[in-house]
Short mmCIF file of C-alpha atoms and ligand atoms in Angstrom, two decimals:
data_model
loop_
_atom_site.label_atom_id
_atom_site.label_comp_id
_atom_site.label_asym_id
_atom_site.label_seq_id
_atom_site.Cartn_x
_atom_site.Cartn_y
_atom_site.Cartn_z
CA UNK A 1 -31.81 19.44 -9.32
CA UNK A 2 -34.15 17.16 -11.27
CA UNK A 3 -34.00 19.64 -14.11
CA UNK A 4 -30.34 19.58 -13.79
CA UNK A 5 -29.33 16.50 -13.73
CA UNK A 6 -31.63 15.62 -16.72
CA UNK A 7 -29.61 17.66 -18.84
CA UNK A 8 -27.18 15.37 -20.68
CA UNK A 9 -24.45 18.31 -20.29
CA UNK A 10 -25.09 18.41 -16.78
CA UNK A 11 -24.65 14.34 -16.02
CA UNK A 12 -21.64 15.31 -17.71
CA UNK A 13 -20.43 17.36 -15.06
CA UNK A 14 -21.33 15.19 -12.48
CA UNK A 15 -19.67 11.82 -14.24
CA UNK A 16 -16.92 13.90 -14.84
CA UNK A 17 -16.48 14.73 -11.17
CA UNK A 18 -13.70 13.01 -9.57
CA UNK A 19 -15.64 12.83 -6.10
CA UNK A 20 -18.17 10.58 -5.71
CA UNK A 21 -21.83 12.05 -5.72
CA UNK A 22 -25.06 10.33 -4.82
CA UNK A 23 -28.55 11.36 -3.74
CA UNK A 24 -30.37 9.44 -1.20
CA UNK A 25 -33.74 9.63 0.67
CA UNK A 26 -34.64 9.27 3.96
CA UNK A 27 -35.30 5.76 3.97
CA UNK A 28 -31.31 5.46 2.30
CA UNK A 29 -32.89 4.38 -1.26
CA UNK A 30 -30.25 5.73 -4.10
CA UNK A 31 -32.20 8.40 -6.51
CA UNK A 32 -28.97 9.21 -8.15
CA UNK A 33 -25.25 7.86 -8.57
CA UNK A 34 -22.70 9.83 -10.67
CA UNK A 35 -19.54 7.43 -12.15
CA UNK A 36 -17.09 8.17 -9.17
CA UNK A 37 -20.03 6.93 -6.76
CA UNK A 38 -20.56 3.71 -8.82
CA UNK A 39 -16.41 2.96 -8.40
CA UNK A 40 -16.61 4.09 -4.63
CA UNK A 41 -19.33 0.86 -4.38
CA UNK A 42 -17.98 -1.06 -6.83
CA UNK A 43 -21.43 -1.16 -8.23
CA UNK A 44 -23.44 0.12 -11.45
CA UNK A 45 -25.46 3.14 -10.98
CA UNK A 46 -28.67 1.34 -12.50
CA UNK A 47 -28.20 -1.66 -9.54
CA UNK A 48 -27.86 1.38 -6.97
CA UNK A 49 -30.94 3.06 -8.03
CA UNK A 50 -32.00 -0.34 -6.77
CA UNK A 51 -30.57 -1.02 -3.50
CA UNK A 52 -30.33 0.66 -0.37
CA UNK A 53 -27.61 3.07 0.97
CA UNK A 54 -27.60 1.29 4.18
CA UNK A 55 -26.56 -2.20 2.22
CA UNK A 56 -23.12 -0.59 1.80
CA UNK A 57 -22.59 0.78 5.49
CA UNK A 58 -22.22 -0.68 8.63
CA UNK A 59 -24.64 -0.67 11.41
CA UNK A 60 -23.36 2.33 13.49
CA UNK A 61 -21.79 4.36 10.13
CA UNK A 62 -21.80 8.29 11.23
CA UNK A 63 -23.14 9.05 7.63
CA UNK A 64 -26.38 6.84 8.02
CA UNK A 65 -26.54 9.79 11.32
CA UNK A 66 -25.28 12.67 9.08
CA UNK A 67 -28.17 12.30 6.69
CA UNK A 68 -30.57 12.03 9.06
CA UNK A 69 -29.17 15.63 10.69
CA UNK A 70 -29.62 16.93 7.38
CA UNK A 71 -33.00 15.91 7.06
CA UNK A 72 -33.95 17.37 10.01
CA UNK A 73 -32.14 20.57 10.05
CA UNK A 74 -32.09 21.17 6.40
CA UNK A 75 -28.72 22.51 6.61
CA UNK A 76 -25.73 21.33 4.96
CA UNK A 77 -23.34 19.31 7.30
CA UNK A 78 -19.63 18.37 6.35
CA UNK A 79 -17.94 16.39 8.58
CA UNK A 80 -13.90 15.44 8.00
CA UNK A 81 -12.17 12.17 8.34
CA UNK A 82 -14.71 9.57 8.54
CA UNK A 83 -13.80 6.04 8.31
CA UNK A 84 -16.97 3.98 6.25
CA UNK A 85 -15.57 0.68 6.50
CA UNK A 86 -17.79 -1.71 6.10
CA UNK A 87 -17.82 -5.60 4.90
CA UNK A 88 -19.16 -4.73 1.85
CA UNK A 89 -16.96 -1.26 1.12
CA UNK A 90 -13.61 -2.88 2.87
CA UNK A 91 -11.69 -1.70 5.30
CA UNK A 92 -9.97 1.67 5.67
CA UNK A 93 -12.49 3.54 3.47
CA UNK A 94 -11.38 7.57 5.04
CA UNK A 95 -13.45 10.29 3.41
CA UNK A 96 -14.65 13.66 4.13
CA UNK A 97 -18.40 14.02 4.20
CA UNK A 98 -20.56 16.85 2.54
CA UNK A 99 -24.19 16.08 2.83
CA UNK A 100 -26.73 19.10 1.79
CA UNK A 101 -30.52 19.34 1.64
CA UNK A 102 -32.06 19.21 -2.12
CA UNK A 103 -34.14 22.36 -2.46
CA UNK A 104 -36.29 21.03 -4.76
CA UNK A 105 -36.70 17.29 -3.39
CA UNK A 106 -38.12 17.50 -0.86
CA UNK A 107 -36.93 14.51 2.03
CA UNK A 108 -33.57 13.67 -0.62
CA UNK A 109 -29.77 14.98 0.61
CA UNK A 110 -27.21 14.81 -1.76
CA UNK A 111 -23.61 13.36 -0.75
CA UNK A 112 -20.87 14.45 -1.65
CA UNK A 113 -17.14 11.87 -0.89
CA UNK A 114 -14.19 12.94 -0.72
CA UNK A 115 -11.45 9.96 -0.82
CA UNK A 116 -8.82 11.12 1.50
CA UNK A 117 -5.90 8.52 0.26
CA UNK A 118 -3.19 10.46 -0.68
CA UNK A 119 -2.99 12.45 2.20
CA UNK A 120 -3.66 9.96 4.52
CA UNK A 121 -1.10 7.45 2.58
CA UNK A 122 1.44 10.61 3.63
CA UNK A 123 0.05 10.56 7.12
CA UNK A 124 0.58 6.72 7.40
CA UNK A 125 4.14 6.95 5.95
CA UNK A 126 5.36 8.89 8.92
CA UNK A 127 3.53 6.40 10.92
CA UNK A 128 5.53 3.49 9.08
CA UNK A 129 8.90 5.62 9.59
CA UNK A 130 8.02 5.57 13.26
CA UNK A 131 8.04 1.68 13.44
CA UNK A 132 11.28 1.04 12.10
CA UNK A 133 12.53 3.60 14.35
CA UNK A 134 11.68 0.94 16.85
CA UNK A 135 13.16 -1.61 15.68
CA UNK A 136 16.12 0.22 15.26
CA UNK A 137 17.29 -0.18 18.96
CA UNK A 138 15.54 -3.71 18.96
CA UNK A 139 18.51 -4.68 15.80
CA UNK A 140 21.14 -2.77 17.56
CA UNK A 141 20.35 -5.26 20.90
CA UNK A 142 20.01 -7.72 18.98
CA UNK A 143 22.88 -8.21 16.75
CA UNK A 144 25.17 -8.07 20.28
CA UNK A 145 22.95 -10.59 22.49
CA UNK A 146 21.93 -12.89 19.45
CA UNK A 147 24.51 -13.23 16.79
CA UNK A 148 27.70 -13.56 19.51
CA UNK A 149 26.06 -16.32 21.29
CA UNK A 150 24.53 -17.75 18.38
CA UNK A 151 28.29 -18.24 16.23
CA UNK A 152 29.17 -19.53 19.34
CA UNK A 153 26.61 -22.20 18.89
CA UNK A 154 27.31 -22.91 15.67
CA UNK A 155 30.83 -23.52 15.96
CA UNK A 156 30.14 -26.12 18.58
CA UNK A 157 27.73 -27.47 16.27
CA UNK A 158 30.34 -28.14 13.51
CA UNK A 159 32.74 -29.07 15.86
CA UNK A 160 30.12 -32.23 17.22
CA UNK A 161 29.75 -33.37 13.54
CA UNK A 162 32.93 -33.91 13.22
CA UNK A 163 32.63 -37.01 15.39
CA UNK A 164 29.31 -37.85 15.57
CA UNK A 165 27.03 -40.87 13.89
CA UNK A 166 24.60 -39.78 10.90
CA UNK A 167 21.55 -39.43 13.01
CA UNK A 168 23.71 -36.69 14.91
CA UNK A 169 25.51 -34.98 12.14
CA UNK A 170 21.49 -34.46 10.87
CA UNK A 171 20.73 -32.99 14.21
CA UNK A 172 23.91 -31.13 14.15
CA UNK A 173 23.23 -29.84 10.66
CA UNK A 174 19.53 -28.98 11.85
CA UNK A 175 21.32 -26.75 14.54
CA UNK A 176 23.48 -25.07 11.96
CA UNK A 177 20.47 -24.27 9.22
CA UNK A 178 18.47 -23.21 12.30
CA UNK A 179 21.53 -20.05 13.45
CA UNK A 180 22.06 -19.35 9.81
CA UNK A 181 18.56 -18.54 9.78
CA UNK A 182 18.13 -16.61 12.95
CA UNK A 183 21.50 -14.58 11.81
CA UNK A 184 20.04 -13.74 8.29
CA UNK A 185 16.81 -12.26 9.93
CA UNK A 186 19.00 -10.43 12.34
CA UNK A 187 21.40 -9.22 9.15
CA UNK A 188 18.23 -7.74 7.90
CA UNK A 189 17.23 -5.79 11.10
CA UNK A 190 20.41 -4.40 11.45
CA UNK A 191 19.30 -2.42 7.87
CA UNK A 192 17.33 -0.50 10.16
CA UNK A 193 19.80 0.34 12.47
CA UNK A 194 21.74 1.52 10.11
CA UNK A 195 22.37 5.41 9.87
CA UNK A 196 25.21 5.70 7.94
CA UNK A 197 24.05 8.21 5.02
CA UNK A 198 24.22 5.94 1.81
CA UNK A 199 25.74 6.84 -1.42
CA UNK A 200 23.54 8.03 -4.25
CA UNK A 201 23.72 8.37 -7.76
CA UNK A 202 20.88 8.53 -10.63
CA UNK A 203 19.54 5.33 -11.39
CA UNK A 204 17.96 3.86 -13.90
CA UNK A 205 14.57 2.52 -12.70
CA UNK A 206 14.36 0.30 -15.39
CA UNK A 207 17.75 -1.45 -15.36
CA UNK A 208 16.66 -1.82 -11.31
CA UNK A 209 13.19 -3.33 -12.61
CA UNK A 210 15.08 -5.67 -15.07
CA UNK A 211 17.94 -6.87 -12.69
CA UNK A 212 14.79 -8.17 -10.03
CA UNK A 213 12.75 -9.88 -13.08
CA UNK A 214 16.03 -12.01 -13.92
CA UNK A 215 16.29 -12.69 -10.11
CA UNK A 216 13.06 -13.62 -9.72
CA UNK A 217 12.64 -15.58 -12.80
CA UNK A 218 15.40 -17.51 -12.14
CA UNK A 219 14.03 -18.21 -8.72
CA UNK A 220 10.57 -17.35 -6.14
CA UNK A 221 8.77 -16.12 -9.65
CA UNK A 222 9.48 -19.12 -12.08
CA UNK A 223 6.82 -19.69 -14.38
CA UNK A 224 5.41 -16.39 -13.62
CA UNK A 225 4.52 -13.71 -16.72
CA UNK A 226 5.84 -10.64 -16.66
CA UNK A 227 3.75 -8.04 -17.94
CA UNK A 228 6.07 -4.78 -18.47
CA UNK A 229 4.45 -1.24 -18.91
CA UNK A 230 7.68 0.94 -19.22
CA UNK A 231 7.46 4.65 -19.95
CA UNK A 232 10.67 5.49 -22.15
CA UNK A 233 10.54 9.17 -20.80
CA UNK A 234 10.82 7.96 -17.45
CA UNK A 235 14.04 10.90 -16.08
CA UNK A 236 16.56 8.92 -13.68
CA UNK A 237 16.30 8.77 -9.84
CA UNK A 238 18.41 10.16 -7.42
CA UNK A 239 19.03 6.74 -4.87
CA UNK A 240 20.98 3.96 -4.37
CA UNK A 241 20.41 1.37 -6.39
CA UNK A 242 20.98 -1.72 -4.05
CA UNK A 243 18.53 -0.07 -1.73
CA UNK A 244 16.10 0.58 -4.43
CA UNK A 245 16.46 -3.07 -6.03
CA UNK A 246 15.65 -4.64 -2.35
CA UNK A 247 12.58 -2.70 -2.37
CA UNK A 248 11.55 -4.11 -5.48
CA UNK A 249 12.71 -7.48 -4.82
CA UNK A 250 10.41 -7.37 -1.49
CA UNK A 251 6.96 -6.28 -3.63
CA UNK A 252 8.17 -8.81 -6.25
CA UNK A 253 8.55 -11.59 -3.95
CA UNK A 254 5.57 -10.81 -1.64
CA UNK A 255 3.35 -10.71 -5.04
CA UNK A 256 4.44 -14.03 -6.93
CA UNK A 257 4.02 -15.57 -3.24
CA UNK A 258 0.31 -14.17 -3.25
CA UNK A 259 0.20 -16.46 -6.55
CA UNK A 260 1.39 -19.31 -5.95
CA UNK A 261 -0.20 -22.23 -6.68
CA UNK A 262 -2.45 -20.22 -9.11
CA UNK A 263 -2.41 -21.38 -12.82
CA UNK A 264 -2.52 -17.61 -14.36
CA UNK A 265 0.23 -15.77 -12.37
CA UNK A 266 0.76 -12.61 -13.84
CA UNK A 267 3.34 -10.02 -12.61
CA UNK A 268 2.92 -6.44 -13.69
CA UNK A 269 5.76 -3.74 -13.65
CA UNK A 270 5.04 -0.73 -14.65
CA UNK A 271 7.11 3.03 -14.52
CA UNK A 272 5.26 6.44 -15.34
CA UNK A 273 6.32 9.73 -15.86
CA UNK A 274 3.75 12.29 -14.62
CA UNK A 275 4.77 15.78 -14.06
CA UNK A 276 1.73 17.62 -12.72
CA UNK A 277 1.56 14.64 -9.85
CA UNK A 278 1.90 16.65 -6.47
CA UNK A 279 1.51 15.61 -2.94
CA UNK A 280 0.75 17.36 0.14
CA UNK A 281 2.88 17.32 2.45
CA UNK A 282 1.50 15.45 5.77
CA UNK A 283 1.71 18.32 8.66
CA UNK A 284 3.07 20.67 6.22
CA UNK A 285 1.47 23.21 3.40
CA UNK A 286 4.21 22.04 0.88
CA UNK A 287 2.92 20.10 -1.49
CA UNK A 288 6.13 18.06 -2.69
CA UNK A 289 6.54 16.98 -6.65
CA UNK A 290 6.68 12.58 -6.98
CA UNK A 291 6.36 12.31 -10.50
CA UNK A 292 7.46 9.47 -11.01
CA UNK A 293 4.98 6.33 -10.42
CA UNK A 294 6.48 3.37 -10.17
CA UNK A 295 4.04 -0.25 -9.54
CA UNK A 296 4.04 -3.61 -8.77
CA UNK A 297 1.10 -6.07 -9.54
CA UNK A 298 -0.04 -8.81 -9.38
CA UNK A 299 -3.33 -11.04 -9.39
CA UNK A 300 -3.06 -12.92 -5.93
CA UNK A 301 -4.85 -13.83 -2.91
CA UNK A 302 -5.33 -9.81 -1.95
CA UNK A 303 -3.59 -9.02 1.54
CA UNK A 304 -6.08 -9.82 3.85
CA UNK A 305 -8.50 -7.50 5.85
CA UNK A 306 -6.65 -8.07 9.08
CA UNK A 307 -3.01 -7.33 8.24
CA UNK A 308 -4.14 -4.08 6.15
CA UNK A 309 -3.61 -1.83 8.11
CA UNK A 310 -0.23 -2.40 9.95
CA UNK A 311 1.04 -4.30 6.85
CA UNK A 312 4.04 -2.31 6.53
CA UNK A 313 4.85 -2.53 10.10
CA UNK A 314 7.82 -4.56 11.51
CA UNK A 315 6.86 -8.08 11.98
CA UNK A 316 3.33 -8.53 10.69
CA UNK A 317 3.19 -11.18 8.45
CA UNK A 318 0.28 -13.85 7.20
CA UNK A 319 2.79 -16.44 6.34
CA UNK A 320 4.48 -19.42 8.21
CA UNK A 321 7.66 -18.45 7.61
CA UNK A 322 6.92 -15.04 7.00
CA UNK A 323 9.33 -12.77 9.26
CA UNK A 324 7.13 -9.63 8.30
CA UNK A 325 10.27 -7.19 7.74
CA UNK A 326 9.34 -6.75 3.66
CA UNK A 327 7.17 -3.83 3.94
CA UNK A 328 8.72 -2.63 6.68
CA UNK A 329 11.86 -2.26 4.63
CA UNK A 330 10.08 -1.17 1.85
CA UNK A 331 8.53 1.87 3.60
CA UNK A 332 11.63 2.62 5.25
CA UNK A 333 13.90 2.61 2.19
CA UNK A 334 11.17 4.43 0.27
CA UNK A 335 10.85 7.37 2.61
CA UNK A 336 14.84 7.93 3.10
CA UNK A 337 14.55 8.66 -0.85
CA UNK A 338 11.81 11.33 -0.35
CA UNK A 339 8.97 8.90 -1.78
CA UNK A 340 5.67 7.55 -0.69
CA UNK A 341 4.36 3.95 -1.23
CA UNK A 342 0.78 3.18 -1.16
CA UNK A 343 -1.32 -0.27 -2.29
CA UNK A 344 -4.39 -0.30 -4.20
CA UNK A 345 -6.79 -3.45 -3.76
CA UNK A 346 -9.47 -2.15 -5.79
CA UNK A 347 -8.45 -4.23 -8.95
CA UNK A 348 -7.84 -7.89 -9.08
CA UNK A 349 -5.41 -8.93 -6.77
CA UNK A 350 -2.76 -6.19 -5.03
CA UNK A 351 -0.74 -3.25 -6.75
CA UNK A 352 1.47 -1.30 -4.39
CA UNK A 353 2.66 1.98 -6.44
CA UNK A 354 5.99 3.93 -5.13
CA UNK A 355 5.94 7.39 -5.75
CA UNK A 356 9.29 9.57 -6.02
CA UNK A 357 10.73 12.81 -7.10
CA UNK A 358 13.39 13.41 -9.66
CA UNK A 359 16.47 13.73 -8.78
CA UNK A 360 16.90 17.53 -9.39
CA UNK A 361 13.77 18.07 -6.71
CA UNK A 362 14.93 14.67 -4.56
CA UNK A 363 14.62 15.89 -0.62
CA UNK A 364 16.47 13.53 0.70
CA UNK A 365 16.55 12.55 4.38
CA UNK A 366 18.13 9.70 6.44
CA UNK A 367 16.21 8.18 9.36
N1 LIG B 401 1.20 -8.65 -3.01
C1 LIG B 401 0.61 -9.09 -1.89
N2 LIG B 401 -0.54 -9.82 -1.94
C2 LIG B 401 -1.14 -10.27 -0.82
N3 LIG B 401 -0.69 -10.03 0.44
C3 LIG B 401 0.44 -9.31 0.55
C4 LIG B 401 1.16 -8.79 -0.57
N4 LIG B 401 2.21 -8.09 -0.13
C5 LIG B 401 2.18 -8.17 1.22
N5 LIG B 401 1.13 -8.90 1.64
C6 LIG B 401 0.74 -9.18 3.04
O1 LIG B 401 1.50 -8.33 3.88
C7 LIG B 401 2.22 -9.12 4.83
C8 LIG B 401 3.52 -8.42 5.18
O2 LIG B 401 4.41 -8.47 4.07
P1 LIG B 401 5.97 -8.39 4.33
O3 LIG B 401 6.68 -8.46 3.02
O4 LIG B 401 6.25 -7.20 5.19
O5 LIG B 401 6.28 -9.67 5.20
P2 LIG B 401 6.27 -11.20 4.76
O6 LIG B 401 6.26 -11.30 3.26
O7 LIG B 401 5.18 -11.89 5.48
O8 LIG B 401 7.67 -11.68 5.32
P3 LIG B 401 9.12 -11.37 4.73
O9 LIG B 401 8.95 -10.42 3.57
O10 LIG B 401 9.85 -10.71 5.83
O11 LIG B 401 9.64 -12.66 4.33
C9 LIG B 401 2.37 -10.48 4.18
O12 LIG B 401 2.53 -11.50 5.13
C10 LIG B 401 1.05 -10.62 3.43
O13 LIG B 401 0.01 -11.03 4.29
MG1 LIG B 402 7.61 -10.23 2.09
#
């Protein structure tokens, strides 16, 4: 392996990889780092030739025990869904694990990552689909035992300020804000409830995308720049287009509210059209065509550690006033048109891309 790796042509290879590749010793010092390694820890391979493996892992990590099999047995081991979180790698880190024995290096393994996102972004969609199934019967309960009593409320509300002083016409008004409120977040439960199949027609993404900068800049994204990456060749979808601009009217919002207060806030929308793009299908051998990619970005806060992973469940939020539904909504509305949506945090900030099929290829379910 010394020999080979050497070789300009074969560093090639190996930086041309898309799976990250390393070679460690028994102690966990880096000897070697192809390019996919250096983006899986976000470092340079000449500072990991440097540091220690076990800088990157935490204290228990099953590949820290892995290696140390290998070492011992000098037999390849492979081991399959592994989560390497760590406080320096982040949280939700899921690869498979191939760790072999160098031949010629005696006491070095080399590693071998494979980043299990995609398929575990399809495995979490399901999940996501699951959770507003929930809240499905919670909306249907809901809108009977909350919004009755509530208009009842209100109208006795209106009826007190007809007659009352000004310090109870602003308690009165207080009451009314308060139902409105507590009826709009019911209004937007009851979208989950909702199983009527919904009309669909191709749309054009990037009228959609254009329609929710104008809201936004008119409103929760003032002062914000827009950066737009459009591909013209982008083929219409097959979806409903009030469905599909309240998707992007959630990302929009939840990004220029991860800026705020910032003095830079940049926005980026941006559509691509990529054929070969195929998906396996979670608990099936399909693999399903989404070529079109469709993102939003933005250089916030980041979403933080703890909400990660149930983000797009019902009712986890990070904000005051924050009712949580967004993603929620977003997953739901995204799976009914045969699509995926998954969020990057590598970069600065957050990017959540949508994935979808074409319309001719659109597998479209309700529910
Ligand atoms: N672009 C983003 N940057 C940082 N954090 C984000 C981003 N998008 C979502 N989040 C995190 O995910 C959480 C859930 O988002 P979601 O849109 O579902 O609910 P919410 O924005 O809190 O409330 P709602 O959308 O119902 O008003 C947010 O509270 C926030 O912590
Ligand atoms: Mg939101």
């Amino acid at each position: 392996m010394s020999d080979l790796v050497e070789t300009s042509e074969a560093l090639g290879v190996m930086n041309a990889l898309p799976h990250p590749v390393f070679v460690v010793d028994a102690s966990g010092k880096f000897h070697f780092a192809n390019t996919s390694a250096e983006m899986f820890f976000k470092t340079s391979a000449a500072v990991l030739l440097a540091r220690n493996l076990d800088q990157y892992l935490s204290l228990a990590s099953p590949l820290r025990a892995l290696i140390e099999q290998v070492l011992k047995g000098r037999s390849p081991v492979n081991e399959y869904k592994v989560d390497l979180s760590s406080p320096r790698l982040g949280s939700e880190r899921w690869v498979d694990i191939y760790v072999s024995p160098m031949v010629e290096e005696e006491g070095r393994v080399a590693v071998q990552l494979q980043v299990r996102s995609m398929a575990d972004t399809l495995d979490r969609q399901l999940t996501h689909r699951g959770a507003a199934r929930t809240v499905t019967g919670l909306a249907a309960m809901l809108a009977h035992e909350i919004k009755n009593p509530l208009s009842g409320i209100r109208g006795a509300a209106q009826l007190l300020e007809t007659s009352g002083t000004e310090d109870d016409r602003t308690l009165t008004r207080l009451i009314t804000d308060e139902t409105d409120r507590i009826v709009r977040l019911v209004d937007r439960m009851e979208v989950f409830s909702d199983e009527r199949p919904v009309e669909r027609d191709p749309v054009n993404i990037h009228s959609v995308l254009e329609h929710v900068k104008k809201v936004a800049e008119s409103g929760f994204g003032r002062g914000v720049m827009v950066e737009e990456l459009y591909d013209p060749s982008l083929p219409p979808v097959l979806g409903n287009r009030d469905q599909l601009i309240q998707v992007f009217l959630n990302l929009v919002k939840n990004a220029c509210e991860a800026m705020e207060g910032r003095e830079d806030r940049v926005l980026t929308l941006k559509t691509a059209y990529r054929p070969g793009m195929r998906v396996a299908a979670a608990g099936s051998r399909d693999r399903v065509s989404l070529p079109i990619s469709l993102s939003v970005g933005d250089n916030g806060v980041g979403i933080p550690d703890d909400i990660l992973a149930h983000m797009f469940d019902p009712f986890v939020s990070s904000k005051i006033n924050g009712s949580g539904l967004g993603l929620a909504l977003v997953a739901k509305i995204v799976g009914d048109h045969g699509g995926v949506v998954s969020c990057d945090r590598s970069g600065k900030g957050t990017r959540f891309e949508i994935l979808l099929p074409v319309w001719k290829e659109a597998r479209l379910t309700n529910g």
